[in-house]
Amino acid sequence: MQLSTPVPVEPSQLRICHGTPLLTLGSCFADNIGQKLSDAGHNILCNPFGTLYNPLSIALALDYALADREIDPTWLVQNQGLWHSWMHHTRFSHPDADTCLQGCNQAIHQTHQQLLQRPIILITFGTIFVYQLASGPHQGRTVANCHKLPPQQFTRTPLSVPQIVDTWQPFLGELSELGCSFIFTVSPIRHIADGLHQNQLSKSTLLLAVHTLLQQTPTAHYFPAYEILLDQLRDYRFYARDMCHPSDLAVDIIWQHMQDTFMSPSTQQQNIINTKQHLRTLHRPIAI
């Protein structure tokens, strides 16, 4: 009796080795895989803007990085004693506005330098729901993170397939001309705060948008992380305690699928060696 629905592994023509420049952008699933690649010794810049959930915020980050354009100081907001960037994750937040701004702009410069290496860009879309400022000088602009400000300060809007495609087509064309390639994934992490039905509509819209972009972009590829977790690993033992995020075991299985898809056996063997070496560096000596 078959108790799972295996997602077939089909080796891709796009190959990743340890000399391949890599860049991940997107939801926390991009952090999971990015960390695996980093531990295995790959040349990777992992989620330099922090966790980004919706396609518009990810596109905005790429836009600034491509142009190597710094953010305006008015794009910072103060809340609960910290300064935050509307374009970045809370890991950049700081009590000092200048320090926050400097860290945010440094992330933009780092991403620009990585783009100059013509990397493979791993992009993970998490949700179609975007939050936009409801008032003020930046009214209508999409934010990457609400930073725990009152919900009355934002409007919440779902994106459509045409909106996502129209936003991303120019970036994919420009980056393809620079020599970049792309691996798209849809995050398998469930956003239950939106409601289960809304979450399904969100993921379906993202899948349709990615499918359209793949048809229009020869340098773009798809990795079925969403399908692996929801179909092959549908048991709750593959979820973390919140029952929404993948467990460590699930991430390991998806990571193996990714290696089988984009890496040669020799690269996979080197991954094992490098990861063991990395883990040894984390061991703390016993104090005597």
Short mmCIF file of C-alpha atoms in Angstrom, two decimals:
data_model
loop_
_atom_site.label_atom_id
_atom_site.label_comp_id
_atom_site.label_asym_id
_atom_site.label_seq_id
_atom_site.Cartn_x
_atom_site.Cartn_y
_atom_site.Cartn_z
CA MET A 1 0.00 0.00 0.00
CA GLN A 2 1.34 3.43 -1.01
CA LEU A 3 0.99 5.79 1.96
CA SER A 4 2.40 8.88 0.25
CA THR A 5 2.34 10.58 -3.12
CA PRO A 6 5.99 10.84 -4.18
CA VAL A 7 6.96 13.91 -6.16
CA PRO A 8 9.25 12.66 -8.94
CA VAL A 9 12.77 14.06 -9.06
CA GLU A 10 13.69 15.20 -12.56
CA PRO A 11 17.28 16.47 -12.93
CA SER A 12 17.30 19.99 -14.30
CA GLN A 13 19.51 21.36 -17.04
CA LEU A 14 20.30 24.18 -14.61
CA ARG A 15 23.16 22.98 -12.41
CA ILE A 16 24.45 24.34 -9.11
CA CYS A 17 28.01 23.74 -7.98
CA HIS A 18 30.12 25.32 -5.25
CA GLY A 19 31.42 28.01 -7.58
CA THR A 20 27.93 29.09 -8.63
CA PRO A 21 26.88 32.49 -7.23
CA LEU A 22 23.48 32.22 -5.53
CA LEU A 23 20.95 34.68 -4.14
CA THR A 24 17.78 33.82 -2.23
CA LEU A 25 14.86 36.20 -1.79
CA GLY A 26 11.45 35.66 -0.27
CA SER A 27 9.61 33.97 2.56
CA CYS A 28 11.14 32.09 5.48
CA PHE A 29 11.33 28.98 3.29
CA ALA A 30 14.05 30.87 1.38
CA ASP A 31 15.85 31.17 4.73
CA ASN A 32 15.57 27.41 5.30
CA ILE A 33 17.07 26.40 1.95
CA GLY A 34 19.49 29.33 1.96
CA GLN A 35 20.89 28.17 5.29
CA LYS A 36 21.35 24.65 3.93
CA LEU A 37 23.26 26.03 0.95
CA SER A 38 25.37 28.26 3.20
CA ASP A 39 26.22 25.40 5.58
CA ALA A 40 27.26 23.32 2.56
CA GLY A 41 29.79 25.95 1.53
CA HIS A 42 28.05 27.53 -1.45
CA ASN A 43 28.63 31.09 -2.65
CA ILE A 44 25.30 32.43 -1.44
CA LEU A 45 23.74 35.65 -0.22
CA CYS A 46 20.71 34.51 1.76
CA ASN A 47 17.66 36.75 2.07
CA PRO A 48 19.67 39.98 2.41
CA PHE A 49 16.53 42.08 3.05
CA GLY A 50 15.22 39.59 5.59
CA THR A 51 12.01 37.64 5.17
CA LEU A 52 9.80 39.02 2.40
CA TYR A 53 6.41 37.44 1.86
CA ASN A 54 4.62 38.98 -1.12
CA PRO A 55 5.76 39.29 -4.76
CA LEU A 56 5.58 43.11 -4.80
CA SER A 57 7.95 43.51 -1.83
CA ILE A 58 10.40 41.02 -3.33
CA ALA A 59 10.27 42.88 -6.66
CA LEU A 60 10.84 46.21 -4.91
CA ALA A 61 13.93 44.81 -3.18
CA LEU A 62 15.28 43.62 -6.53
CA ASP A 63 14.52 47.01 -8.09
CA TYR A 64 16.58 48.85 -5.47
CA ALA A 65 19.39 46.27 -5.65
CA LEU A 66 19.60 46.41 -9.44
CA ALA A 67 19.94 50.18 -9.38
CA ASP A 68 22.09 50.11 -6.22
CA ARG A 69 19.72 52.79 -4.93
CA GLU A 70 19.64 53.67 -1.24
CA ILE A 71 16.34 54.10 0.56
CA ASP A 72 15.13 57.54 1.56
CA PRO A 73 15.29 58.30 5.32
CA THR A 74 11.55 59.07 5.19
CA TRP A 75 11.05 55.37 4.44
CA LEU A 76 11.84 54.68 8.11
CA VAL A 77 9.21 54.61 10.86
CA GLN A 78 9.55 54.61 14.65
CA ASN A 79 7.53 52.26 16.83
CA GLN A 80 8.01 50.83 20.33
CA GLY A 81 11.41 52.50 20.72
CA LEU A 82 12.86 51.17 17.46
CA TRP A 83 13.32 52.53 13.97
CA HIS A 84 12.13 50.24 11.18
CA SER A 85 12.34 50.18 7.39
CA TRP A 86 9.14 49.66 5.43
CA MET A 87 11.21 47.70 2.90
CA HIS A 88 13.13 45.42 5.27
CA HIS A 89 12.57 42.78 7.93
CA THR A 90 12.68 43.60 11.64
CA ARG A 91 16.21 42.21 11.92
CA PHE A 92 17.33 45.64 10.66
CA SER A 93 15.36 47.53 13.31
CA HIS A 94 17.43 49.59 15.75
CA PRO A 95 16.97 52.27 18.45
CA ASP A 96 19.14 54.60 16.35
CA ALA A 97 17.67 55.75 13.02
CA ASP A 98 21.06 56.23 11.34
CA THR A 99 22.18 52.73 12.32
CA CYS A 100 18.94 51.26 10.97
CA LEU A 101 19.31 53.19 7.70
CA GLN A 102 22.95 52.19 7.32
CA GLY A 103 22.15 48.49 7.77
CA CYS A 104 19.30 48.65 5.27
CA ASN A 105 21.42 50.38 2.63
CA GLN A 106 24.30 48.00 3.22
CA ALA A 107 21.95 45.11 2.40
CA ILE A 108 21.04 46.85 -0.88
CA HIS A 109 24.71 47.27 -1.80
CA GLN A 110 25.50 43.64 -0.92
CA THR A 111 22.65 42.42 -3.10
CA HIS A 112 23.81 44.64 -5.97
CA GLN A 113 27.31 43.17 -5.77
CA GLN A 114 25.89 39.64 -5.79
CA LEU A 115 23.78 40.46 -8.86
CA LEU A 116 26.93 41.59 -10.66
CA GLN A 117 28.19 37.98 -10.34
CA ARG A 118 25.22 36.83 -12.50
CA PRO A 119 23.82 34.48 -9.85
CA ILE A 120 21.09 31.91 -9.87
CA ILE A 121 18.31 33.68 -7.96
CA LEU A 122 16.05 31.49 -5.80
CA ILE A 123 12.73 33.30 -5.35
CA THR A 124 10.07 32.09 -2.92
CA PHE A 125 6.62 33.67 -2.99
CA GLY A 126 4.68 33.30 0.27
CA THR A 127 1.35 35.11 -0.08
CA ILE A 128 -0.66 37.30 -2.44
CA PHE A 129 -1.84 39.58 0.36
CA VAL A 130 -0.07 42.93 0.46
CA TYR A 131 -0.28 45.70 3.05
CA GLN A 132 -0.19 49.28 1.83
CA LEU A 133 0.10 52.50 3.81
CA ALA A 134 -3.35 54.05 4.23
CA SER A 135 -2.18 57.65 4.78
CA GLY A 136 0.83 59.93 4.96
CA PRO A 137 3.45 60.92 2.37
CA HIS A 138 3.88 57.32 1.23
CA GLN A 139 0.18 56.51 1.01
CA GLY A 140 -0.50 53.52 -1.23
CA ARG A 141 3.02 52.12 -1.10
CA THR A 142 3.38 48.43 -0.34
CA VAL A 143 5.29 47.57 2.83
CA ALA A 144 7.32 44.42 3.40
CA ASN A 145 6.56 44.36 7.12
CA CYS A 146 3.99 46.13 9.29
CA HIS A 147 6.36 46.17 12.31
CA LYS A 148 3.44 45.73 14.75
CA LEU A 149 1.90 49.10 13.95
CA PRO A 150 -1.91 49.43 14.32
CA PRO A 151 -3.82 47.72 11.49
CA GLN A 152 -5.74 50.95 10.85
CA GLN A 153 -2.58 52.35 9.25
CA PHE A 154 -2.75 49.84 6.39
CA THR A 155 -5.03 48.54 3.69
CA ARG A 156 -4.86 44.82 2.91
CA THR A 157 -5.28 43.79 -0.72
CA PRO A 158 -4.88 40.50 -2.60
CA LEU A 159 -2.79 40.46 -5.77
CA SER A 160 -4.06 38.94 -9.00
CA VAL A 161 -2.12 36.78 -11.45
CA PRO A 162 -1.83 39.65 -14.02
CA GLN A 163 -0.54 42.04 -11.33
CA ILE A 164 2.22 39.61 -10.31
CA VAL A 165 3.16 38.76 -13.89
CA ASP A 166 3.19 42.41 -15.03
CA THR A 167 5.40 43.34 -12.06
CA TRP A 168 7.90 40.53 -12.56
CA GLN A 169 8.25 40.32 -16.33
CA PRO A 170 10.51 43.41 -16.62
CA PHE A 171 12.83 42.21 -13.84
CA LEU A 172 13.19 38.74 -15.30
CA GLY A 173 13.96 40.17 -18.72
CA GLU A 174 16.55 42.63 -17.41
CA LEU A 175 18.22 40.11 -15.13
CA SER A 176 18.24 37.45 -17.87
CA GLU A 177 20.12 39.89 -20.11
CA LEU A 178 22.67 40.28 -17.31
CA GLY A 179 23.16 36.50 -17.28
CA CYS A 180 21.07 35.57 -14.24
CA SER A 181 18.92 32.44 -13.99
CA PHE A 182 15.99 31.81 -11.67
CA ILE A 183 14.50 29.07 -9.53
CA PHE A 184 10.95 29.84 -8.41
CA THR A 185 9.24 28.15 -5.49
CA VAL A 186 5.95 28.74 -3.74
CA SER A 187 6.33 28.55 0.01
CA PRO A 188 4.61 25.50 1.53
CA ILE A 189 4.14 27.40 4.79
CA ARG A 190 0.45 27.94 5.52
CA HIS A 191 -0.72 31.44 6.45
CA ILE A 192 -3.61 30.37 8.66
CA ALA A 193 -4.11 33.92 9.94
CA ASP A 194 -5.64 34.60 6.52
CA GLY A 195 -8.00 31.66 6.98
CA LEU A 196 -7.50 28.24 5.42
CA HIS A 197 -9.66 29.00 2.37
CA GLN A 198 -7.94 32.32 1.77
CA ASN A 199 -4.57 30.60 2.14
CA GLN A 200 -5.52 28.11 -0.57
CA LEU A 201 -6.66 30.90 -2.89
CA SER A 202 -3.39 32.70 -2.19
CA LYS A 203 -1.19 29.71 -2.98
CA SER A 204 -3.22 28.90 -6.11
CA THR A 205 -2.78 32.44 -7.40
CA LEU A 206 0.97 32.29 -6.77
CA LEU A 207 1.25 28.94 -8.57
CA LEU A 208 -0.62 30.30 -11.59
CA ALA A 209 1.54 33.44 -11.67
CA VAL A 210 4.76 31.44 -11.45
CA HIS A 211 3.52 29.08 -14.18
CA THR A 212 2.89 32.06 -16.47
CA LEU A 213 6.32 33.56 -15.74
CA LEU A 214 8.02 30.23 -16.47
CA GLN A 215 6.33 30.04 -19.86
CA GLN A 216 7.63 33.51 -20.73
CA THR A 217 11.16 33.18 -19.30
CA PRO A 218 13.52 30.50 -20.71
CA THR A 219 16.01 31.09 -17.88
CA ALA A 220 13.40 30.44 -15.16
CA HIS A 221 12.84 27.05 -13.52
CA TYR A 222 10.41 25.69 -10.95
CA PHE A 223 11.14 23.65 -7.84
CA PRO A 224 8.06 21.93 -6.30
CA ALA A 225 8.69 22.61 -2.60
CA TYR A 226 4.98 23.29 -2.13
CA GLU A 227 3.98 19.96 -3.67
CA ILE A 228 6.62 17.98 -1.81
CA LEU A 229 5.38 19.10 1.61
CA LEU A 230 1.65 19.06 0.90
CA ASP A 231 1.48 15.87 -1.18
CA GLN A 232 4.49 13.70 -0.40
CA LEU A 233 4.91 14.77 3.24
CA ARG A 234 1.29 15.32 4.16
CA ASP A 235 1.60 13.76 7.64
CA TYR A 236 1.72 16.15 10.60
CA ARG A 237 5.03 14.73 11.78
CA PHE A 238 6.56 16.78 8.96
CA TYR A 239 5.29 20.03 10.49
CA ALA A 240 6.67 22.12 13.34
CA ARG A 241 4.70 22.70 16.56
CA ASP A 242 2.65 25.50 14.97
CA MET A 243 1.40 22.99 12.35
CA CYS A 244 2.18 25.54 9.63
CA HIS A 245 5.94 25.55 9.14
CA PRO A 246 7.86 22.47 7.93
CA SER A 247 9.74 20.49 10.55
CA ASP A 248 13.50 20.07 10.41
CA LEU A 249 12.97 16.59 8.93
CA ALA A 250 10.74 18.01 6.18
CA VAL A 251 13.32 20.68 5.35
CA ASP A 252 15.99 17.97 5.13
CA ILE A 253 13.85 15.94 2.71
CA ILE A 254 13.06 18.97 0.54
CA TRP A 255 16.76 19.90 0.59
CA GLN A 256 17.63 16.43 -0.68
CA HIS A 257 15.07 16.79 -3.48
CA MET A 258 16.63 20.09 -4.42
CA GLN A 259 20.11 18.58 -4.52
CA ASP A 260 18.90 15.71 -6.71
CA THR A 261 17.27 18.22 -9.05
CA PHE A 262 20.03 20.80 -9.46
CA MET A 263 23.29 19.20 -8.27
CA SER A 264 25.59 16.44 -9.48
CA PRO A 265 26.51 13.51 -7.20
CA SER A 266 30.01 14.98 -6.72
CA THR A 267 28.53 18.33 -5.60
CA GLN A 268 26.21 16.54 -3.20
CA GLN A 269 29.14 14.63 -1.72
CA GLN A 270 31.03 17.88 -1.21
CA ASN A 271 27.92 19.31 0.45
CA ILE A 272 28.11 16.54 3.06
CA ILE A 273 31.81 17.18 3.70
CA ASN A 274 31.37 20.95 3.96
CA THR A 275 28.32 20.68 6.22
CA LYS A 276 30.20 18.39 8.63
CA GLN A 277 33.07 20.86 8.71
CA HIS A 278 30.66 23.70 9.39
CA LEU A 279 29.03 21.80 12.26
CA ARG A 280 32.46 21.17 13.79
CA THR A 281 33.11 24.92 13.85
CA LEU A 282 29.96 25.35 15.94
CA HIS A 283 31.22 23.04 18.71
CA ARG A 284 32.17 24.97 21.81
CA PRO A 285 35.22 23.76 23.73
CA ILE A 286 34.67 22.51 27.27
CA ALA A 287 35.90 25.08 29.78
CA ILE A 288 38.30 23.64 32.35
#
